[in-house]
Amino acid sequence: MGLWRRIRSIGRAEYTSRRGDEPSDPAERLLGAVREQRAALDEARRAVDEVTVGRRRAELLREREQEEVDVYQEAARIAVAHGNDTAAREAISRGIAARERRDRLDVQADLLAGREAELRESIGRLESHVRQVDAERRALVAQRAAVRASSSMVDVSRSGGAGDTAQALRGAEREVAELSERRRAAEEIAATDPESLLGKEAFESLGREEVVEIELRRLGGGHDT
């Protein structure tokens, strides 16, 4: 299969050209398609390089033939000026041959330039297709990761883990609120009558260290950090 047909066939391929070897995983099929199309891109780029070299060579030879045409035309003019018709005819004949070679190189360079443009356009389309397929593959991988994460959350919820966590958080919040309320009540009692029975019981329930801090604040201390 020629390079041009190969590029077009690969560009139309949805996943991979080797149906018997297709993996069952869609993401793997997309990855295989990306790899195959990138290989085709490399091949196409090498072909473009070869065509470009051929075009430039033809253009260079054309320029040289044009220089010869100019030289023979000038030689014929000088020969005619000197009355040397034989030399003039020889120069004109060689100039015609050089002009024919130049014209053939013109056609060759134009054909190669057209071929080069077609290949570059095809490469652009194939590059766009490869990016699209690779983006689809990445999106599929990301969707799978999201589905796995969602499934894990559902499993945790069904097993009661999510409910246990929420219940533990609510219990901790209640304990913090109760402790804050007890501290506030103990501070009020200590401020009015620290020697009362209620004050002592409140201090004992809070613990010695907390009582020390409350008493220190009542006396105006506790400003150091």
mmCIF file with all atom_site columns, C-alpha atoms in Angstrom:
data_model
loop_
_atom_site.group_PDB
_atom_site.id
_atom_site.type_symbol
_atom_site.label_atom_id
_atom_site.label_alt_id
_atom_site.label_comp_id
_atom_site.label_asym_id
_atom_site.label_entity_id
_atom_site.label_seq_id
_atom_site.pdbx_PDB_ins_code
_atom_site.Cartn_x
_atom_site.Cartn_y
_atom_site.Cartn_z
_atom_site.occupancy
_atom_site.B_iso_or_equiv
_atom_site.pdbx_formal_charge
_atom_site.auth_seq_id
_atom_site.auth_comp_id
_atom_site.auth_asym_id
_atom_site.auth_atom_id
_atom_site.pdbx_PDB_model_num
ATOM 1   C CA . MET A 1 1   ? 0.000   0.000  0.000   1.00 0.00 ? 1   MET A CA 1
ATOM 2   C CA . GLY A 1 2   ? 1.329   3.428  -0.954  1.00 0.00 ? 2   GLY A CA 1
ATOM 3   C CA . LEU A 1 3   ? 2.019   6.040  1.653   1.00 0.00 ? 3   LEU A CA 1
ATOM 4   C CA . TRP A 1 4   ? -0.874  8.245  0.553   1.00 0.00 ? 4   TRP A CA 1
ATOM 5   C CA . ARG A 1 5   ? -3.415  5.391  0.772   1.00 0.00 ? 5   ARG A CA 1
ATOM 6   C CA . ARG A 1 6   ? -1.954  4.261  4.089   1.00 0.00 ? 6   ARG A CA 1
ATOM 7   C CA . ILE A 1 7   ? -2.349  7.723  5.593   1.00 0.00 ? 7   ILE A CA 1
ATOM 8   C CA . ARG A 1 8   ? -5.950  8.002  4.415   1.00 0.00 ? 8   ARG A CA 1
ATOM 9   C CA . SER A 1 9   ? -6.874  4.508  5.615   1.00 0.00 ? 9   SER A CA 1
ATOM 10  C CA . ILE A 1 10  ? -5.340  5.085  9.036   1.00 0.00 ? 10  ILE A CA 1
ATOM 11  C CA . GLY A 1 11  ? -7.046  8.448  9.288   1.00 0.00 ? 11  GLY A CA 1
ATOM 12  C CA . ARG A 1 12  ? -10.403 6.729  8.743   1.00 0.00 ? 12  ARG A CA 1
ATOM 13  C CA . ALA A 1 13  ? -9.680  3.905  11.165  1.00 0.00 ? 13  ALA A CA 1
ATOM 14  C CA . GLU A 1 14  ? -11.746 4.181  14.316  1.00 0.00 ? 14  GLU A CA 1
ATOM 15  C CA . TYR A 1 15  ? -9.505  2.140  16.554  1.00 0.00 ? 15  TYR A CA 1
ATOM 16  C CA . THR A 1 16  ? -6.924  -0.205 14.978  1.00 0.00 ? 16  THR A CA 1
ATOM 17  C CA . SER A 1 17  ? -6.481  -1.896 11.636  1.00 0.00 ? 17  SER A CA 1
ATOM 18  C CA . ARG A 1 18  ? -5.704  -5.345 13.072  1.00 0.00 ? 18  ARG A CA 1
ATOM 19  C CA . ARG A 1 19  ? -9.169  -6.487 14.071  1.00 0.00 ? 19  ARG A CA 1
ATOM 20  C CA . GLY A 1 20  ? -8.003  -9.897 15.244  1.00 0.00 ? 20  GLY A CA 1
ATOM 21  C CA . ASP A 1 21  ? -5.588  -8.331 17.706  1.00 0.00 ? 21  ASP A CA 1
ATOM 22  C CA . GLU A 1 22  ? -7.988  -5.717 19.107  1.00 0.00 ? 22  GLU A CA 1
ATOM 23  C CA . PRO A 1 23  ? -7.944  -5.653 22.913  1.00 0.00 ? 23  PRO A CA 1
ATOM 24  C CA . SER A 1 24  ? -11.315 -5.842 24.626  1.00 0.00 ? 24  SER A CA 1
ATOM 25  C CA . ASP A 1 25  ? -10.610 -2.725 26.672  1.00 0.00 ? 25  ASP A CA 1
ATOM 26  C CA . PRO A 1 26  ? -11.822 0.405  24.798  1.00 0.00 ? 26  PRO A CA 1
ATOM 27  C CA . ALA A 1 27  ? -9.073  2.494  26.376  1.00 0.00 ? 27  ALA A CA 1
ATOM 28  C CA . GLU A 1 28  ? -6.457  0.022  25.164  1.00 0.00 ? 28  GLU A CA 1
ATOM 29  C CA . ARG A 1 29  ? -7.972  0.072  21.673  1.00 0.00 ? 29  ARG A CA 1
ATOM 30  C CA . LEU A 1 30  ? -7.783  3.856  21.624  1.00 0.00 ? 30  LEU A CA 1
ATOM 31  C CA . LEU A 1 31  ? -4.194  3.736  22.842  1.00 0.00 ? 31  LEU A CA 1
ATOM 32  C CA . GLY A 1 32  ? -3.343  1.276  20.078  1.00 0.00 ? 32  GLY A CA 1
ATOM 33  C CA . ALA A 1 33  ? -4.968  3.565  17.516  1.00 0.00 ? 33  ALA A CA 1
ATOM 34  C CA . VAL A 1 34  ? -2.985  6.538  18.793  1.00 0.00 ? 34  VAL A CA 1
ATOM 35  C CA . ARG A 1 35  ? 0.285   4.610  18.571  1.00 0.00 ? 35  ARG A CA 1
ATOM 36  C CA . GLU A 1 36  ? -0.423  3.350  15.063  1.00 0.00 ? 36  GLU A CA 1
ATOM 37  C CA . GLN A 1 37  ? -1.443  6.768  13.814  1.00 0.00 ? 37  GLN A CA 1
ATOM 38  C CA . ARG A 1 38  ? 1.637   8.371  15.352  1.00 0.00 ? 38  ARG A CA 1
ATOM 39  C CA . ALA A 1 39  ? 3.753   5.818  13.510  1.00 0.00 ? 39  ALA A CA 1
ATOM 40  C CA . ALA A 1 40  ? 1.946   6.782  10.303  1.00 0.00 ? 40  ALA A CA 1
ATOM 41  C CA . LEU A 1 41  ? 2.644   10.422 11.089  1.00 0.00 ? 41  LEU A CA 1
ATOM 42  C CA . ASP A 1 42  ? 6.350   9.713  11.438  1.00 0.00 ? 42  ASP A CA 1
ATOM 43  C CA . GLU A 1 43  ? 6.320   7.891  8.111   1.00 0.00 ? 43  GLU A CA 1
ATOM 44  C CA . ALA A 1 44  ? 4.445   10.742 6.446   1.00 0.00 ? 44  ALA A CA 1
ATOM 45  C CA . ARG A 1 45  ? 6.858   13.321 7.837   1.00 0.00 ? 45  ARG A CA 1
ATOM 46  C CA . ARG A 1 46  ? 9.801   11.369 6.443   1.00 0.00 ? 46  ARG A CA 1
ATOM 47  C CA . ALA A 1 47  ? 8.072   11.235 3.065   1.00 0.00 ? 47  ALA A CA 1
ATOM 48  C CA . VAL A 1 48  ? 7.500   14.991 3.157   1.00 0.00 ? 48  VAL A CA 1
ATOM 49  C CA . ASP A 1 49  ? 11.168  15.535 3.928   1.00 0.00 ? 49  ASP A CA 1
ATOM 50  C CA . GLU A 1 50  ? 12.145  13.433 0.913   1.00 0.00 ? 50  GLU A CA 1
ATOM 51  C CA . VAL A 1 51  ? 9.725   15.287 -1.356  1.00 0.00 ? 51  VAL A CA 1
ATOM 52  C CA . THR A 1 52  ? 10.985  18.622 -0.069  1.00 0.00 ? 52  THR A CA 1
ATOM 53  C CA . VAL A 1 53  ? 14.577  17.645 -0.794  1.00 0.00 ? 53  VAL A CA 1
ATOM 54  C CA . GLY A 1 54  ? 13.589  16.540 -4.307  1.00 0.00 ? 54  GLY A CA 1
ATOM 55  C CA . ARG A 1 55  ? 11.723  19.787 -4.956  1.00 0.00 ? 55  ARG A CA 1
ATOM 56  C CA . ARG A 1 56  ? 14.624  21.930 -3.817  1.00 0.00 ? 56  ARG A CA 1
ATOM 57  C CA . ARG A 1 57  ? 17.042  19.924 -5.949  1.00 0.00 ? 57  ARG A CA 1
ATOM 58  C CA . ALA A 1 58  ? 14.815  20.390 -8.994  1.00 0.00 ? 58  ALA A CA 1
ATOM 59  C CA . GLU A 1 59  ? 14.560  24.112 -8.307  1.00 0.00 ? 59  GLU A CA 1
ATOM 60  C CA . LEU A 1 60  ? 18.330  24.396 -7.970  1.00 0.00 ? 60  LEU A CA 1
ATOM 61  C CA . LEU A 1 61  ? 18.922  22.540 -11.247 1.00 0.00 ? 61  LEU A CA 1
ATOM 62  C CA . ARG A 1 62  ? 16.308  24.704 -12.934 1.00 0.00 ? 62  ARG A CA 1
ATOM 63  C CA . GLU A 1 63  ? 18.172  27.813 -11.846 1.00 0.00 ? 63  GLU A CA 1
ATOM 64  C CA . ARG A 1 64  ? 21.403  26.414 -13.257 1.00 0.00 ? 64  ARG A CA 1
ATOM 65  C CA . GLU A 1 65  ? 19.740  25.602 -16.580 1.00 0.00 ? 65  GLU A CA 1
ATOM 66  C CA . GLN A 1 66  ? 18.346  29.123 -16.711 1.00 0.00 ? 66  GLN A CA 1
ATOM 67  C CA . GLU A 1 67  ? 21.854  30.463 -16.189 1.00 0.00 ? 67  GLU A CA 1
ATOM 68  C CA . GLU A 1 68  ? 23.032  28.351 -19.136 1.00 0.00 ? 68  GLU A CA 1
ATOM 69  C CA . VAL A 1 69  ? 20.186  29.687 -21.261 1.00 0.00 ? 69  VAL A CA 1
ATOM 70  C CA . ASP A 1 70  ? 21.293  33.222 -20.470 1.00 0.00 ? 70  ASP A CA 1
ATOM 71  C CA . VAL A 1 71  ? 24.932  32.388 -21.230 1.00 0.00 ? 71  VAL A CA 1
ATOM 72  C CA . TYR A 1 72  ? 24.135  30.836 -24.628 1.00 0.00 ? 72  TYR A CA 1
ATOM 73  C CA . GLN A 1 73  ? 21.862  33.719 -25.551 1.00 0.00 ? 73  GLN A CA 1
ATOM 74  C CA . GLU A 1 74  ? 24.651  36.177 -24.806 1.00 0.00 ? 74  GLU A CA 1
ATOM 75  C CA . ALA A 1 75  ? 27.151  34.040 -26.742 1.00 0.00 ? 75  ALA A CA 1
ATOM 76  C CA . ALA A 1 76  ? 24.826  33.951 -29.752 1.00 0.00 ? 76  ALA A CA 1
ATOM 77  C CA . ARG A 1 77  ? 24.392  37.729 -29.631 1.00 0.00 ? 77  ARG A CA 1
ATOM 78  C CA . ILE A 1 78  ? 28.163  38.287 -29.530 1.00 0.00 ? 78  ILE A CA 1
ATOM 79  C CA . ALA A 1 79  ? 28.716  35.810 -32.384 1.00 0.00 ? 79  ALA A CA 1
ATOM 80  C CA . VAL A 1 80  ? 26.141  37.560 -34.546 1.00 0.00 ? 80  VAL A CA 1
ATOM 81  C CA . ALA A 1 81  ? 27.736  40.927 -33.756 1.00 0.00 ? 81  ALA A CA 1
ATOM 82  C CA . HIS A 1 82  ? 31.052  39.575 -35.010 1.00 0.00 ? 82  HIS A CA 1
ATOM 83  C CA . GLY A 1 83  ? 29.510  38.044 -38.096 1.00 0.00 ? 83  GLY A CA 1
ATOM 84  C CA . ASN A 1 84  ? 30.179  34.479 -36.944 1.00 0.00 ? 84  ASN A CA 1
ATOM 85  C CA . ASP A 1 85  ? 26.932  32.763 -37.885 1.00 0.00 ? 85  ASP A CA 1
ATOM 86  C CA . THR A 1 86  ? 28.317  29.274 -37.247 1.00 0.00 ? 86  THR A CA 1
ATOM 87  C CA . ALA A 1 87  ? 29.168  30.088 -33.622 1.00 0.00 ? 87  ALA A CA 1
ATOM 88  C CA . ALA A 1 88  ? 25.842  31.853 -33.268 1.00 0.00 ? 88  ALA A CA 1
ATOM 89  C CA . ARG A 1 89  ? 23.929  28.783 -34.510 1.00 0.00 ? 89  ARG A CA 1
ATOM 90  C CA . GLU A 1 90  ? 25.870  26.554 -32.079 1.00 0.00 ? 90  GLU A CA 1
ATOM 91  C CA . ALA A 1 91  ? 25.107  28.837 -29.135 1.00 0.00 ? 91  ALA A CA 1
ATOM 92  C CA . ILE A 1 92  ? 21.446  29.084 -30.109 1.00 0.00 ? 92  ILE A CA 1
ATOM 93  C CA . SER A 1 93  ? 21.180  25.276 -30.393 1.00 0.00 ? 93  SER A CA 1
ATOM 94  C CA . ARG A 1 94  ? 22.723  24.745 -26.987 1.00 0.00 ? 94  ARG A CA 1
ATOM 95  C CA . GLY A 1 95  ? 20.525  27.465 -25.537 1.00 0.00 ? 95  GLY A CA 1
ATOM 96  C CA . ILE A 1 96  ? 17.422  25.703 -26.850 1.00 0.00 ? 96  ILE A CA 1
ATOM 97  C CA . ALA A 1 97  ? 18.546  22.410 -25.256 1.00 0.00 ? 97  ALA A CA 1
ATOM 98  C CA . ALA A 1 98  ? 19.163  24.168 -21.938 1.00 0.00 ? 98  ALA A CA 1
ATOM 99  C CA . ARG A 1 99  ? 15.740  25.823 -22.157 1.00 0.00 ? 99  ARG A CA 1
ATOM 100 C CA . GLU A 1 100 ? 14.073  22.431 -22.695 1.00 0.00 ? 100 GLU A CA 1
ATOM 101 C CA . ARG A 1 101 ? 15.863  20.988 -19.673 1.00 0.00 ? 101 ARG A CA 1
ATOM 102 C CA . ARG A 1 102 ? 14.824  24.033 -17.645 1.00 0.00 ? 102 ARG A CA 1
ATOM 103 C CA . ASP A 1 103 ? 11.183  23.589 -18.675 1.00 0.00 ? 103 ASP A CA 1
ATOM 104 C CA . ARG A 1 104 ? 11.222  19.911 -17.693 1.00 0.00 ? 104 ARG A CA 1
ATOM 105 C CA . LEU A 1 105 ? 12.672  20.834 -14.296 1.00 0.00 ? 105 LEU A CA 1
ATOM 106 C CA . ASP A 1 106 ? 9.959   23.474 -13.959 1.00 0.00 ? 106 ASP A CA 1
ATOM 107 C CA . VAL A 1 107 ? 7.304   20.796 -14.384 1.00 0.00 ? 107 VAL A CA 1
ATOM 108 C CA . GLN A 1 108 ? 9.096   18.439 -11.997 1.00 0.00 ? 108 GLN A CA 1
ATOM 109 C CA . ALA A 1 109 ? 9.477   21.126 -9.313  1.00 0.00 ? 109 ALA A CA 1
ATOM 110 C CA . ASP A 1 110 ? 5.811   22.103 -9.630  1.00 0.00 ? 110 ASP A CA 1
ATOM 111 C CA . LEU A 1 111 ? 4.683   18.475 -9.323  1.00 0.00 ? 111 LEU A CA 1
ATOM 112 C CA . LEU A 1 112 ? 6.838   17.948 -6.248  1.00 0.00 ? 112 LEU A CA 1
ATOM 113 C CA . ALA A 1 113 ? 5.558   21.181 -4.713  1.00 0.00 ? 113 ALA A CA 1
ATOM 114 C CA . GLY A 1 114 ? 1.972   20.004 -5.208  1.00 0.00 ? 114 GLY A CA 1
ATOM 115 C CA . ARG A 1 115 ? 2.801   16.607 -3.730  1.00 0.00 ? 115 ARG A CA 1
ATOM 116 C CA . GLU A 1 116 ? 4.474   18.273 -0.785  1.00 0.00 ? 116 GLU A CA 1
ATOM 117 C CA . ALA A 1 117 ? 1.422   20.470 -0.150  1.00 0.00 ? 117 ALA A CA 1
ATOM 118 C CA . GLU A 1 118 ? -0.911  17.444 -0.273  1.00 0.00 ? 118 GLU A CA 1
ATOM 119 C CA . LEU A 1 119 ? 1.233   15.520 2.187   1.00 0.00 ? 119 LEU A CA 1
ATOM 120 C CA . ARG A 1 120 ? 1.437   18.437 4.596   1.00 0.00 ? 120 ARG A CA 1
ATOM 121 C CA . GLU A 1 121 ? -2.330  18.866 4.458   1.00 0.00 ? 121 GLU A CA 1
ATOM 122 C CA . SER A 1 122 ? -2.793  15.158 5.111   1.00 0.00 ? 122 SER A CA 1
ATOM 123 C CA . ILE A 1 123 ? -0.371  15.329 8.032   1.00 0.00 ? 123 ILE A CA 1
ATOM 124 C CA . GLY A 1 124 ? -2.362  18.202 9.493   1.00 0.00 ? 124 GLY A CA 1
ATOM 125 C CA . ARG A 1 125 ? -5.589  16.192 9.277   1.00 0.00 ? 125 ARG A CA 1
ATOM 126 C CA . LEU A 1 126 ? -3.965  13.118 10.767  1.00 0.00 ? 126 LEU A CA 1
ATOM 127 C CA . GLU A 1 127 ? -2.424  15.146 13.599  1.00 0.00 ? 127 GLU A CA 1
ATOM 128 C CA . SER A 1 128 ? -5.865  16.549 14.399  1.00 0.00 ? 128 SER A CA 1
ATOM 129 C CA . HIS A 1 129 ? -7.345  13.043 14.339  1.00 0.00 ? 129 HIS A CA 1
ATOM 130 C CA . VAL A 1 130 ? -4.620  11.710 16.630  1.00 0.00 ? 130 VAL A CA 1
ATOM 131 C CA . ARG A 1 131 ? -5.236  14.528 19.112  1.00 0.00 ? 131 ARG A CA 1
ATOM 132 C CA . GLN A 1 132 ? -8.960  13.792 19.040  1.00 0.00 ? 132 GLN A CA 1
ATOM 133 C CA . VAL A 1 133 ? -8.501  10.059 19.623  1.00 0.00 ? 133 VAL A CA 1
ATOM 134 C CA . ASP A 1 134 ? -5.980  10.692 22.394  1.00 0.00 ? 134 ASP A CA 1
ATOM 135 C CA . ALA A 1 135 ? -8.367  13.175 24.034  1.00 0.00 ? 135 ALA A CA 1
ATOM 136 C CA . GLU A 1 136 ? -11.141 10.559 23.894  1.00 0.00 ? 136 GLU A CA 1
ATOM 137 C CA . ARG A 1 137 ? -8.804  8.031  25.495  1.00 0.00 ? 137 ARG A CA 1
ATOM 138 C CA . ARG A 1 138 ? -7.840  10.419 28.294  1.00 0.00 ? 138 ARG A CA 1
ATOM 139 C CA . ALA A 1 139 ? -11.492 11.307 28.873  1.00 0.00 ? 139 ALA A CA 1
ATOM 140 C CA . LEU A 1 140 ? -12.379 7.615  29.083  1.00 0.00 ? 140 LEU A CA 1
ATOM 141 C CA . VAL A 1 141 ? -9.615  7.002  31.630  1.00 0.00 ? 141 VAL A CA 1
ATOM 142 C CA . ALA A 1 142 ? -10.788 9.997  33.681  1.00 0.00 ? 142 ALA A CA 1
ATOM 143 C CA . GLN A 1 143 ? -14.400 8.806  33.549  1.00 0.00 ? 143 GLN A CA 1
ATOM 144 C CA . ARG A 1 144 ? -13.336 5.390  34.763  1.00 0.00 ? 144 ARG A CA 1
ATOM 145 C CA . ALA A 1 145 ? -11.461 6.931  37.670  1.00 0.00 ? 145 ALA A CA 1
ATOM 146 C CA . ALA A 1 146 ? -14.532 8.973  38.574  1.00 0.00 ? 146 ALA A CA 1
ATOM 147 C CA . VAL A 1 147 ? -16.744 5.886  38.388  1.00 0.00 ? 147 VAL A CA 1
ATOM 148 C CA . ARG A 1 148 ? -14.365 3.928  40.625  1.00 0.00 ? 148 ARG A CA 1
ATOM 149 C CA . ALA A 1 149 ? -14.299 6.753  43.163  1.00 0.00 ? 149 ALA A CA 1
ATOM 150 C CA . SER A 1 150 ? -18.085 7.006  43.102  1.00 0.00 ? 150 SER A CA 1
ATOM 151 C CA . SER A 1 151 ? -18.425 3.246  43.535  1.00 0.00 ? 151 SER A CA 1
ATOM 152 C CA . SER A 1 152 ? -16.081 3.330  46.522  1.00 0.00 ? 152 SER A CA 1
ATOM 153 C CA . MET A 1 153 ? -18.174 6.045  48.145  1.00 0.00 ? 153 MET A CA 1
ATOM 154 C CA . VAL A 1 154 ? -21.344 4.048  47.530  1.00 0.00 ? 154 VAL A CA 1
ATOM 155 C CA . ASP A 1 155 ? -19.745 0.954  49.066  1.00 0.00 ? 155 ASP A CA 1
ATOM 156 C CA . VAL A 1 156 ? -18.710 2.898  52.141  1.00 0.00 ? 156 VAL A CA 1
ATOM 157 C CA . SER A 1 157 ? -22.188 4.348  52.476  1.00 0.00 ? 157 SER A CA 1
ATOM 158 C CA . ARG A 1 158 ? -23.824 0.930  52.151  1.00 0.00 ? 158 ARG A CA 1
ATOM 159 C CA . SER A 1 159 ? -21.486 -0.612 54.697  1.00 0.00 ? 159 SER A CA 1
ATOM 160 C CA . GLY A 1 160 ? -22.411 2.044  57.237  1.00 0.00 ? 160 GLY A CA 1
ATOM 161 C CA . GLY A 1 161 ? -19.036 3.722  57.260  1.00 0.00 ? 161 GLY A CA 1
ATOM 162 C CA . ALA A 1 162 ? -20.414 7.069  56.181  1.00 0.00 ? 162 ALA A CA 1
ATOM 163 C CA . GLY A 1 163 ? -23.152 6.951  58.819  1.00 0.00 ? 163 GLY A CA 1
ATOM 164 C CA . ASP A 1 164 ? -20.672 6.014  61.539  1.00 0.00 ? 164 ASP A CA 1
ATOM 165 C CA . THR A 1 165 ? -18.426 8.905  60.587  1.00 0.00 ? 165 THR A CA 1
ATOM 166 C CA . ALA A 1 166 ? -21.274 11.407 60.649  1.00 0.00 ? 166 ALA A CA 1
ATOM 167 C CA . GLN A 1 167 ? -22.495 10.050 63.986  1.00 0.00 ? 167 GLN A CA 1
ATOM 168 C CA . ALA A 1 168 ? -19.009 10.324 65.479  1.00 0.00 ? 168 ALA A CA 1
ATOM 169 C CA . LEU A 1 169 ? -18.738 13.921 64.330  1.00 0.00 ? 169 LEU A CA 1
ATOM 170 C CA . ARG A 1 170 ? -22.088 14.793 65.890  1.00 0.00 ? 170 ARG A CA 1
ATOM 171 C CA . GLY A 1 171 ? -21.055 13.133 69.150  1.00 0.00 ? 171 GLY A CA 1
ATOM 172 C CA . ALA A 1 172 ? -17.810 15.108 69.249  1.00 0.00 ? 172 ALA A CA 1
ATOM 173 C CA . GLU A 1 173 ? -19.697 18.328 68.645  1.00 0.00 ? 173 GLU A CA 1
ATOM 174 C CA . ARG A 1 174 ? -22.043 17.552 71.555  1.00 0.00 ? 174 ARG A CA 1
ATOM 175 C CA . GLU A 1 175 ? -19.112 16.833 73.876  1.00 0.00 ? 175 GLU A CA 1
ATOM 176 C CA . VAL A 1 176 ? -17.451 20.126 72.984  1.00 0.00 ? 176 VAL A CA 1
ATOM 177 C CA . ALA A 1 177 ? -20.693 22.018 73.566  1.00 0.00 ? 177 ALA A CA 1
ATOM 178 C CA . GLU A 1 178 ? -21.236 20.328 76.956  1.00 0.00 ? 178 GLU A CA 1
ATOM 179 C CA . LEU A 1 179 ? -17.686 21.064 78.073  1.00 0.00 ? 179 LEU A CA 1
ATOM 180 C CA . SER A 1 180 ? -18.030 24.714 77.061  1.00 0.00 ? 180 SER A CA 1
ATOM 181 C CA . GLU A 1 181 ? -21.267 25.014 78.996  1.00 0.00 ? 181 GLU A CA 1
ATOM 182 C CA . ARG A 1 182 ? -19.733 23.422 82.082  1.00 0.00 ? 182 ARG A CA 1
ATOM 183 C CA . ARG A 1 183 ? -16.792 25.799 81.951  1.00 0.00 ? 183 ARG A CA 1
ATOM 184 C CA . ARG A 1 184 ? -19.071 28.806 81.618  1.00 0.00 ? 184 ARG A CA 1
ATOM 185 C CA . ALA A 1 185 ? -21.182 27.679 84.605  1.00 0.00 ? 185 ALA A CA 1
ATOM 186 C CA . ALA A 1 186 ? -18.113 26.978 86.730  1.00 0.00 ? 186 ALA A CA 1
ATOM 187 C CA . GLU A 1 187 ? -16.670 30.401 85.970  1.00 0.00 ? 187 GLU A CA 1
ATOM 188 C CA . GLU A 1 188 ? -19.939 32.088 86.977  1.00 0.00 ? 188 GLU A CA 1
ATOM 189 C CA . ILE A 1 189 ? -20.065 30.179 90.259  1.00 0.00 ? 189 ILE A CA 1
ATOM 190 C CA . ALA A 1 190 ? -16.419 30.860 91.014  1.00 0.00 ? 190 ALA A CA 1
ATOM 191 C CA . ALA A 1 191 ? -16.898 34.543 90.324  1.00 0.00 ? 191 ALA A CA 1
ATOM 192 C CA . THR A 1 192 ? -19.769 34.858 92.822  1.00 0.00 ? 192 THR A CA 1
ATOM 193 C CA . ASP A 1 193 ? -18.833 32.379 95.566  1.00 0.00 ? 193 ASP A CA 1
ATOM 194 C CA . PRO A 1 194 ? -15.746 30.229 94.987  1.00 0.00 ? 194 PRO A CA 1
ATOM 195 C CA . GLU A 1 195 ? -16.023 28.665 98.473  1.00 0.00 ? 195 GLU A CA 1
ATOM 196 C CA . SER A 1 196 ? -19.569 27.406 97.970  1.00 0.00 ? 196 SER A CA 1
ATOM 197 C CA . LEU A 1 197 ? -20.374 23.747 97.670  1.00 0.00 ? 197 LEU A CA 1
ATOM 198 C CA . LEU A 1 198 ? -21.580 24.192 94.113  1.00 0.00 ? 198 LEU A CA 1
ATOM 199 C CA . GLY A 1 199 ? -18.367 25.935 93.211  1.00 0.00 ? 199 GLY A CA 1
ATOM 200 C CA . LYS A 1 200 ? -16.254 23.165 94.660  1.00 0.00 ? 200 LYS A CA 1
ATOM 201 C CA . GLU A 1 201 ? -18.298 20.509 92.906  1.00 0.00 ? 201 GLU A CA 1
ATOM 202 C CA . ALA A 1 202 ? -18.000 22.391 89.647  1.00 0.00 ? 202 ALA A CA 1
ATOM 203 C CA . PHE A 1 203 ? -14.247 22.694 90.041  1.00 0.00 ? 203 PHE A CA 1
ATOM 204 C CA . GLU A 1 204 ? -13.896 19.014 90.892  1.00 0.00 ? 204 GLU A CA 1
ATOM 205 C CA . SER A 1 205 ? -15.941 18.011 87.855  1.00 0.00 ? 205 SER A CA 1
ATOM 206 C CA . LEU A 1 206 ? -13.778 20.068 85.547  1.00 0.00 ? 206 LEU A CA 1
ATOM 207 C CA . GLY A 1 207 ? -10.487 18.811 86.893  1.00 0.00 ? 207 GLY A CA 1
ATOM 208 C CA . ARG A 1 208 ? -7.707  20.495 88.816  1.00 0.00 ? 208 ARG A CA 1
ATOM 209 C CA . GLU A 1 209 ? -5.931  22.081 85.864  1.00 0.00 ? 209 GLU A CA 1
ATOM 210 C CA . GLU A 1 210 ? -9.080  23.682 84.512  1.00 0.00 ? 210 GLU A CA 1
ATOM 211 C CA . VAL A 1 211 ? -10.006 24.963 87.989  1.00 0.00 ? 211 VAL A CA 1
ATOM 212 C CA . VAL A 1 212 ? -6.559  26.541 88.330  1.00 0.00 ? 212 VAL A CA 1
ATOM 213 C CA . GLU A 1 213 ? -6.984  28.351 85.056  1.00 0.00 ? 213 GLU A CA 1
ATOM 214 C CA . ILE A 1 214 ? -10.459 29.608 85.974  1.00 0.00 ? 214 ILE A CA 1
ATOM 215 C CA . GLU A 1 215 ? -9.312  30.842 89.372  1.00 0.00 ? 215 GLU A CA 1
ATOM 216 C CA . LEU A 1 216 ? -6.277  32.497 87.804  1.00 0.00 ? 216 LEU A CA 1
ATOM 217 C CA . ARG A 1 217 ? -8.479  34.404 85.386  1.00 0.00 ? 217 ARG A CA 1
ATOM 218 C CA . ARG A 1 218 ? -10.804 35.451 88.239  1.00 0.00 ? 218 ARG A CA 1
ATOM 219 C CA . LEU A 1 219 ? -7.836  36.938 90.052  1.00 0.00 ? 219 LEU A CA 1
ATOM 220 C CA . GLY A 1 220 ? -6.843  38.886 86.950  1.00 0.00 ? 220 GLY A CA 1
ATOM 221 C CA . GLY A 1 221 ? -4.007  36.642 85.767  1.00 0.00 ? 221 GLY A CA 1
ATOM 222 C CA . GLY A 1 222 ? -3.631  34.308 82.842  1.00 0.00 ? 222 GLY A CA 1
ATOM 223 C CA . HIS A 1 223 ? -2.488  36.968 80.380  1.00 0.00 ? 223 HIS A CA 1
ATOM 224 C CA . ASP A 1 224 ? 0.834   35.288 79.495  1.00 0.00 ? 224 ASP A CA 1
ATOM 225 C CA . THR A 1 225 ? 0.958   32.918 76.539  1.00 0.00 ? 225 THR A CA 1
#
